[in-house]
Every structure is written in structure tokens, then in C-alpha cells.
Coordinates of C-alpha atoms in Angstrom, one line a residue:
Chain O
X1 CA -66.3 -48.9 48.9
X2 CA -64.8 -45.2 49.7
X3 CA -61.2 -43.7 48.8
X4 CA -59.4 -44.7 51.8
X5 CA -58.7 -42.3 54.6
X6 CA -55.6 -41.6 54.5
X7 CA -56.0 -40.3 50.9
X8 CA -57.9 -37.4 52.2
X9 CA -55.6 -37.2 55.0
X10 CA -52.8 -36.4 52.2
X11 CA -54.7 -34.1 50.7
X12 CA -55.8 -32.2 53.5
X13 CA -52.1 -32.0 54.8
X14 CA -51.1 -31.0 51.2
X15 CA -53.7 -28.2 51.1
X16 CA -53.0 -26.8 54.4
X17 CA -49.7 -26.7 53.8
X18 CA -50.4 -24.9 51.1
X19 CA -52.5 -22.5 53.2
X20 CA -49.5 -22.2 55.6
X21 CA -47.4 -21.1 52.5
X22 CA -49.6 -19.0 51.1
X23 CA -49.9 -17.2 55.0
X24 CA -46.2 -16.8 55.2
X25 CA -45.4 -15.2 51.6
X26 CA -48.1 -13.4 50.9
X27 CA -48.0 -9.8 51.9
X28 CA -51.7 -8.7 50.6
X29 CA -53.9 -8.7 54.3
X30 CA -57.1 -10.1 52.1
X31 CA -55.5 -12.5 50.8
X32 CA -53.7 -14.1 53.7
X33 CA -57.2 -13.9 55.0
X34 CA -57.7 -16.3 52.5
X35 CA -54.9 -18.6 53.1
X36 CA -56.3 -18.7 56.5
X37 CA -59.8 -20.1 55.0
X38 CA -57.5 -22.6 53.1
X39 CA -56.2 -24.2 56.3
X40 CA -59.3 -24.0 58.1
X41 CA -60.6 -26.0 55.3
X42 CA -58.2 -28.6 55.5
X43 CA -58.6 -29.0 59.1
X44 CA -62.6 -29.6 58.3
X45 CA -61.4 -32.0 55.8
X46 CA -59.3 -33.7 58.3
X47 CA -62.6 -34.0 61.1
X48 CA -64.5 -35.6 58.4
X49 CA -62.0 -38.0 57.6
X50 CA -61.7 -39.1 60.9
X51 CA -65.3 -38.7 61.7
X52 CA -66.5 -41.0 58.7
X53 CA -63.0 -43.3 60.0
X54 CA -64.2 -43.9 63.2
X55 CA -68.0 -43.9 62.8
X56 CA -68.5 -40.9 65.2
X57 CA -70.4 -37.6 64.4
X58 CA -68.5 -35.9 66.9
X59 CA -66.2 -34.9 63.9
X60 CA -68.6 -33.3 62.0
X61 CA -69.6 -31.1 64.8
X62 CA -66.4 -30.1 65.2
X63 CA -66.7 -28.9 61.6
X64 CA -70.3 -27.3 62.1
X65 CA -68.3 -25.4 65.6
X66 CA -65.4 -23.9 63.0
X67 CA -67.8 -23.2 60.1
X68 CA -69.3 -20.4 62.8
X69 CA -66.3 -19.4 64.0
X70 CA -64.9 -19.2 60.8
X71 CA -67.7 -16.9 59.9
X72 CA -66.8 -14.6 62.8
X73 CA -63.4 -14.4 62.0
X74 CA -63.8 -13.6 58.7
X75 CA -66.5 -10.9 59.4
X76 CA -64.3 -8.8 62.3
X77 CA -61.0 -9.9 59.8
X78 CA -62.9 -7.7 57.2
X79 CA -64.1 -5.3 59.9
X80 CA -60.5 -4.5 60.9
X81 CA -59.4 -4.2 57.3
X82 CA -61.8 -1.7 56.3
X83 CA -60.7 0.1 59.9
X84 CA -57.4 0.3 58.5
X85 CA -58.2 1.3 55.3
X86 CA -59.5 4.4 56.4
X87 CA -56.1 5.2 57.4
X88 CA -54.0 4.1 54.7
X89 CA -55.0 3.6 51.5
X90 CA -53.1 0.0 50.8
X91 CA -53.9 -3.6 51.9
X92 CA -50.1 -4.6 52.3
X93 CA -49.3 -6.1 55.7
X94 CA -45.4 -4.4 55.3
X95 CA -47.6 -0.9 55.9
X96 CA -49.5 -2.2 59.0
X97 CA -46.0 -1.4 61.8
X98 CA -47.7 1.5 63.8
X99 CA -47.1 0.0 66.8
X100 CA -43.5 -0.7 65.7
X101 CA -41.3 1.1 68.4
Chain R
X1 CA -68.4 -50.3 55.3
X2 CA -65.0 -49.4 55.3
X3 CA -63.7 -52.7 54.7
X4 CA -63.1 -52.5 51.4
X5 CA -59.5 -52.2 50.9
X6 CA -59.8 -50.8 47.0
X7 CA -62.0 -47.8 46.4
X8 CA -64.5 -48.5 43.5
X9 CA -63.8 -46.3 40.1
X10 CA -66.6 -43.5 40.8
X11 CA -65.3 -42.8 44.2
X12 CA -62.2 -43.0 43.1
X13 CA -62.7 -40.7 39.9
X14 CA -64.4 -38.2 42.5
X15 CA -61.5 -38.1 44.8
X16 CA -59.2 -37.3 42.1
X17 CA -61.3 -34.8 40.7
X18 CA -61.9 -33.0 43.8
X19 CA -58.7 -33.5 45.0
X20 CA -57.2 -31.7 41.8
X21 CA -59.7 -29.1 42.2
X22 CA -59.0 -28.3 45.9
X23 CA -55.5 -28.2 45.4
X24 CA -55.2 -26.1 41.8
X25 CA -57.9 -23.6 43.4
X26 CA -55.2 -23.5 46.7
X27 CA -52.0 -22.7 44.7
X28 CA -54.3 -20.4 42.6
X29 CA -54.7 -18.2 45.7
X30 CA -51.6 -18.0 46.6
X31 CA -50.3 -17.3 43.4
X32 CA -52.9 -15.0 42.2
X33 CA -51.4 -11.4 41.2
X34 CA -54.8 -9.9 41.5
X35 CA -57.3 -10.3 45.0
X36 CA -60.2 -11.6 43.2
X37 CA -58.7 -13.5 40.9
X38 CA -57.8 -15.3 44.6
X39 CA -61.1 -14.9 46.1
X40 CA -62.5 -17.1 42.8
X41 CA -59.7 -19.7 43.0
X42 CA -60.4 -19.9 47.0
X43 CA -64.1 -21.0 45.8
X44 CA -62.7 -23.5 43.4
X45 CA -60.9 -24.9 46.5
X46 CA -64.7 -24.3 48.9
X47 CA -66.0 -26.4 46.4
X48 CA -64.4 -28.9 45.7
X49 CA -64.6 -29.6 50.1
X50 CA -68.1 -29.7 49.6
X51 CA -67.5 -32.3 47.1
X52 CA -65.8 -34.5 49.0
X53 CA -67.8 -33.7 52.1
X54 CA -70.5 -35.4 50.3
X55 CA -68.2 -38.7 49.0
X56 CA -67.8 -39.3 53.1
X57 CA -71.1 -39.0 53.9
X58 CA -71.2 -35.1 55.3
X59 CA -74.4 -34.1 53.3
X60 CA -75.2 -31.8 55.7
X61 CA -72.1 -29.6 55.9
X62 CA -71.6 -30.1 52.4
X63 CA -74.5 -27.8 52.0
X64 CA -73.3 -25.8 54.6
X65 CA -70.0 -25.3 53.4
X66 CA -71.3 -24.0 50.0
X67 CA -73.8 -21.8 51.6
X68 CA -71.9 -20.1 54.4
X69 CA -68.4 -20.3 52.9
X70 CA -69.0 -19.8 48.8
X71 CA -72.4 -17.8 49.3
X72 CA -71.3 -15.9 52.4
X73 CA -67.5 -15.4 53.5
X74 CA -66.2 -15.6 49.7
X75 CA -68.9 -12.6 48.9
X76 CA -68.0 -11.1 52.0
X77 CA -64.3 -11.0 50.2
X78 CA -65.2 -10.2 47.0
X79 CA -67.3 -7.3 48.7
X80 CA -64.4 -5.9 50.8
X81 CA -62.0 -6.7 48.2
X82 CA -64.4 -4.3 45.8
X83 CA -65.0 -1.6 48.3
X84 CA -62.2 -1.2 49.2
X85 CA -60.8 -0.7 45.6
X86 CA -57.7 -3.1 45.6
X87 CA -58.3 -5.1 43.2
X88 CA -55.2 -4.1 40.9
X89 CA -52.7 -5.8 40.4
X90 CA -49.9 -6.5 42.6
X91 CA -46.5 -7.3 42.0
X92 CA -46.1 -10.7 43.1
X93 CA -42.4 -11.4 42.2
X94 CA -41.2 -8.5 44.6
X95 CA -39.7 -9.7 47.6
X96 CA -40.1 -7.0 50.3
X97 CA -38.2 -9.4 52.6
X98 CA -35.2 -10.7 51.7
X99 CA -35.1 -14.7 51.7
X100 CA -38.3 -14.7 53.4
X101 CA -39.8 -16.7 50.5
X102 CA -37.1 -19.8 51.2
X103 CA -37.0 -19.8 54.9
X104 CA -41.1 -20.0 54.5
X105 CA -40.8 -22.9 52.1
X106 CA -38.6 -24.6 54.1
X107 CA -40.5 -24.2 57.4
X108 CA -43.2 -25.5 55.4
X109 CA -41.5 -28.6 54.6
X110 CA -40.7 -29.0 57.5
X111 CA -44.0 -28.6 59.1
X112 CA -45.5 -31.0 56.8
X113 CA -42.9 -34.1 57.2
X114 CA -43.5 -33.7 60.6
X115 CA -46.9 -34.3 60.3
X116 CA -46.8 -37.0 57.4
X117 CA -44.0 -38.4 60.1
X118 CA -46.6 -38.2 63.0
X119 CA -49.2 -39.8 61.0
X120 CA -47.1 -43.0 59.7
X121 CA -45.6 -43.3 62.7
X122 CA -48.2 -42.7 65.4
X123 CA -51.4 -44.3 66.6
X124 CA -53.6 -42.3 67.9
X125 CA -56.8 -43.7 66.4
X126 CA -57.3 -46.1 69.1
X127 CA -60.3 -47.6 67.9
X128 CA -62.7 -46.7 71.1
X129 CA -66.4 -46.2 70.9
X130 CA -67.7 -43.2 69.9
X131 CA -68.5 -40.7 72.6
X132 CA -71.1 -38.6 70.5
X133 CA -72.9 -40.9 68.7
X134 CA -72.4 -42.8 65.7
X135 CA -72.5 -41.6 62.1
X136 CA -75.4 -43.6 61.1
X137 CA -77.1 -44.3 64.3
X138 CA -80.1 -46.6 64.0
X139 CA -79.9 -45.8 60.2
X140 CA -81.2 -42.3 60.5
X141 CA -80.3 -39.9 57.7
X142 CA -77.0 -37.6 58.6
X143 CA -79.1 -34.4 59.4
X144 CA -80.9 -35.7 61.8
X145 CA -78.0 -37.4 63.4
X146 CA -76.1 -34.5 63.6
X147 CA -78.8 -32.0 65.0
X148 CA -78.9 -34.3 67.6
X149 CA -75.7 -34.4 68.2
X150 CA -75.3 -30.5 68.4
X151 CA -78.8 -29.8 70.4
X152 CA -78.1 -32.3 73.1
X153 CA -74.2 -33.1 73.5
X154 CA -73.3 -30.0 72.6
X155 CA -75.2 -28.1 73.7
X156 CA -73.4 -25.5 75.2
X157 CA -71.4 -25.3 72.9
X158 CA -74.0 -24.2 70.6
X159 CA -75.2 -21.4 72.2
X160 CA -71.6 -20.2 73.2
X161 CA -71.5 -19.9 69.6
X162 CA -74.5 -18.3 69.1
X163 CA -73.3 -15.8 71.4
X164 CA -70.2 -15.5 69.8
X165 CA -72.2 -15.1 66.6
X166 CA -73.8 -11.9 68.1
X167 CA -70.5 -10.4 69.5
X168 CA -69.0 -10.3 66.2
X169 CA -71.6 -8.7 64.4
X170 CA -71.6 -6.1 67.0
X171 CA -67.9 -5.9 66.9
X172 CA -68.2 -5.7 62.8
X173 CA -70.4 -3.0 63.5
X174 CA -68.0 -1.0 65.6
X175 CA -65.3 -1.8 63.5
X176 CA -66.3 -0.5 60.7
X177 CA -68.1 2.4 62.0
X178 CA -66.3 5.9 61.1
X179 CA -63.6 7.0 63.8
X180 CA -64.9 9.1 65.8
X181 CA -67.6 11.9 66.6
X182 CA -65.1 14.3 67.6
X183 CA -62.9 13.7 65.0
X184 CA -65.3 14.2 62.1
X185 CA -66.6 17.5 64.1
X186 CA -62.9 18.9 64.0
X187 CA -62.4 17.9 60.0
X188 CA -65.4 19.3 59.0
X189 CA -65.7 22.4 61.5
X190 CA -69.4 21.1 62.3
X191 CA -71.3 22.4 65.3
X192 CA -70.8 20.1 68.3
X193 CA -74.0 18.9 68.4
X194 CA -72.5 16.4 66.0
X195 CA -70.9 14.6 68.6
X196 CA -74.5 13.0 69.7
X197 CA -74.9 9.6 68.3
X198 CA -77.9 9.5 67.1
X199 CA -78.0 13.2 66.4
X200 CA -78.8 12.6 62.3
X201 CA -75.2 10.4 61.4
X202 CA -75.4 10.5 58.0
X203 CA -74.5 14.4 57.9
X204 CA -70.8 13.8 59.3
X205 CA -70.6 10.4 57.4
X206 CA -71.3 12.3 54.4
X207 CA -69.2 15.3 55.1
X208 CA -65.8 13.1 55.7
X209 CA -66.8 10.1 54.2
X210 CA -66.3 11.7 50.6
X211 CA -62.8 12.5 50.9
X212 CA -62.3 8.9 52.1
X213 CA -64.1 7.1 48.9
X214 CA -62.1 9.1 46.5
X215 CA -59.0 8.7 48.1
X216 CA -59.3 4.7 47.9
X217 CA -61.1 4.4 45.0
X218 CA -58.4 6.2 42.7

């Protein structure tokens, strides 16, 4: 009937791993912010997966848990970005070593 | 249900779709010169979730996932990214760090044969019975198994989030309040009684907020 689930387990590897990528060689706060979404995503992917897999709905509450938490993350991410901002006038993570010694 | 060993054409014509979607909209963010140029390909990629959220039977945090993630976080970015004025361009072929772009591609590959490895090789799905209910108990619609689910197994661990919920607005709040009383009073040579909180806030938020705005919006 359905795409098997290891198809969307592939996928959801690829497109964290992407997310991962993304994390590591961007230098733009925001957007890393973003990568961070990407992986989350992939990990929602991967509860549903297994969720619809195994028959259980314990996966997709899993999913419903991050969703929140991903919300509240993203809302004190951007919180602490605008804090910086009024400092310094750029979004690059290379600027943010204030608390280098 | 899951017998079926080949995937009929539709399903499989709505995997591939998505999945080209969810993965063009995730090397679109990366690659994106400009922040909302990412923040659009990152909905491409939110989208496309939903999609196949609802070709595995998620309806419910399908929905979800377009409301709170496309309708909320992604105008939450395109907000900050707008406020904050950086949405110029950015030089994405500079490499502040030197070979920093290899070493991450390789630790990526190696990340993610470790976990195709782990996958083909392991096995973890042991086939038990479901702890939290099945997906389609007694037939009932996905909502309804779900709410279930969330308002009697876990419980607790949906009010922990409400409360969690609550502590990050507050913290939002603080966060993105301006510095400090004190501080403001000093710029702007402003009588102390400027330090009271609720003493009228907009008159020091005005008086050093100005300076601020100009400065980023360039």
C-alpha cells in the first residue's frame, strides 16, 4: 500500500544531514537557526516512520512534544538574537566571541 | 496494512514529490546567499513534511506542522530576519575558517554512514506491542487517538510543556526587552525617576531606541 519505511528513513537521514551541514558551515546565526529546524524536522520524520512502522501513536507524540519545544526554542533563539543585535549590528556567529579569553 | 511489499503509483509519485521538495527546499537553505531567500526554501522543506505526514497517516500533525512551523516559527524568522534589517546579501563563498568547509563535509559523511551502517546493520525494532496505544485503535480517527494519547499517557508531559511554553514567552519577553533602566538613564541624561519600571517606558525606549533602529536599519 505505502512507500516503505525505510524510504523515509533515507530521506530523513539525508535531510538531516543536510541540516547538520548546513549548522556547521554556515556562519549567519538566523540561518543556522534554520538548519537546526531542518534536523528537527527530520527527526519528526523519523517518529512518524517508526510510529506508522510499528502501529504505535507514541511516535507521534513524540512529534506533538518537539513541535512545542521547537516553538520555544525558536522564540528565545530569536529573543537572544535581537539581544545581540542591540550590540552589534551583524548576525555573523564569527562576531559573537565576547566571552573569548 | 503494511504488507505490501510494492508501494502503489500515487504513494509512490507522492513520496517522490515530497521527497524532492524536502530535500531541494534543505540545500536551498543552506545555500541561500540571502536570509529570506532561506527562510522561504526552509518552508518548501516544512511543507513538503506536512505532505508526507499525511501519506503515513499523521493528519493531525500535518496540520500542525503547517500551522505552527510555516504559519508561526517561519514568520517568526521572516520577522526577525526583517527587523532586524539583515537581509542583504552575504558572501557565501568566503571562508572565514580555513578548511572548515571540508572537515564539516567530512564529519558529515561520516555521521551519516554511521547511521545508514546502524540502520542496516542493527535491530532495534523488536516488534513488541505498543506501549501507548495503537495508531488506529478500535478504528477511531488519528485525532482522537492521539488526544488520548497525550491527555492520559502523557500527561505530565503535557503540562511540563505547557509550562515550558509559559517560561519561554516570559524569557522572550526579557530577552528582548531593552538593557537596562540605568543604562538608558545614563545615555540619555534622564532624571532617575526613569529607573522605575513602570514609570511611563516608552519615554526611554523612545529616547535610546532611535539611535538603535537607524544604526541596524542602514
Amino acid at each position: 500500500m505505502s512507500v516503505p519505511g525505510q524510504w523515509y528513513l533515507i530521506l530523513a537521514a539525508a535531510l538531516f544531514t543536510i541540516g547538520a551541514l548546513g549548522l556547521l558551515i554556515r556562519r549567519n546565526v538566523l540561518v543556522m537557526f534554520m538548519c537546526i529546524e531542518l534536523m528537527l524536522n527530520a527527526a519528526n520524520l523519523t517518529f512518524v516512520t517508526f510510529s506508522r512502522m510499528l502501529g504505535d501513536i507514541g511516535g507521534q507524540v513524540v512529534v506533538f512534544f518537539v513541535l512545542v519545544v521547537a516553538a520555544a526554542e525558536v522564540v528565545v533563539g530569536l529573543g537572544i538574537v535581537v539581544a545581540i543585535f542591540r550590540r552589534r549590528a551583524n548576525a555573523s556567529a564569527d562576531d559573537l566571541h565576547v566571552l573569548k579569553g | 496494512m503494511l504488507g505490501a511489499v510494492h508501494p502503489t503509483i500515487p504513494d509512490s509519485l507522492t513520496f517522490a514529490v515530497s521527497a524532492a521538495v524536502i530535500l531541494s527546499g534543505a540545500v536551498g537553505v543552506i545555500v541561500s546567499r540571502n536570509a529570506v531567500h532561506a527562510a522561504l526554501s526552509l518552508v518548501a522543506t516544512l511543507f513538503g513534511v506536512a505532505v508526507l505526514f499525511i501519506e503515513e497517516q499523521a493528519d493531525f500533525l500535518a496540520v500542525v506542522q503547517i500551522i505552527v512551523y510555516a504559519g508561526a516559527i517561519v514568520v517568526l524568522f521572516l520577522f526577525v530576519i526583517m527587523f532586524l534589517g539583515v537581509d542583504r546579501r552575504e558572501n557565501v563563498a568566503d571562508e572565514p575558517l580555513r578548511g572548515q568547509r571540508p572537515t564539516a563535509l567530512l564529519l558529515v559523511a561520516i555521521a551519516l554512514g554511521g547511521v545508514v551502517a546502524l540502520g542496516v546493520s542493527a535491530h532495534w525494532a523488536t516488534g513488541a506491542r505498543a506501549v501507548a496505544g495503537s495508531t488506529t485503535a478500535g478504528h477511531h480517527a488519528n485525532v482522537y487517538v492521539l488526544g488520548k494519547s497525550v491527555f492520559t499517557t502523557y500527561l505530565f508531559a503535557f503540562e511540563a510543556t505547557a509550562a515550558l511554553l509559559v517560561i519561554a514567552v516570559v524569557g522572550a519577553v526579557v530577552l528582548a526587552r531593552r538593557p537596562r533602566m540605568e543604562e538608558s538613564a545614563g545615555l540619555t541624561g534622564d532624571e532617575p525617576v526613569a529607573d522605575e519600571p513602570d514609570g511611563d517606558p516608552a519615554e526611554p525606549d523612545a529616547a535610546d531606541g532611535s539611535p538603535t533602529h537607524e544604526e541596524v536599519s542602514r
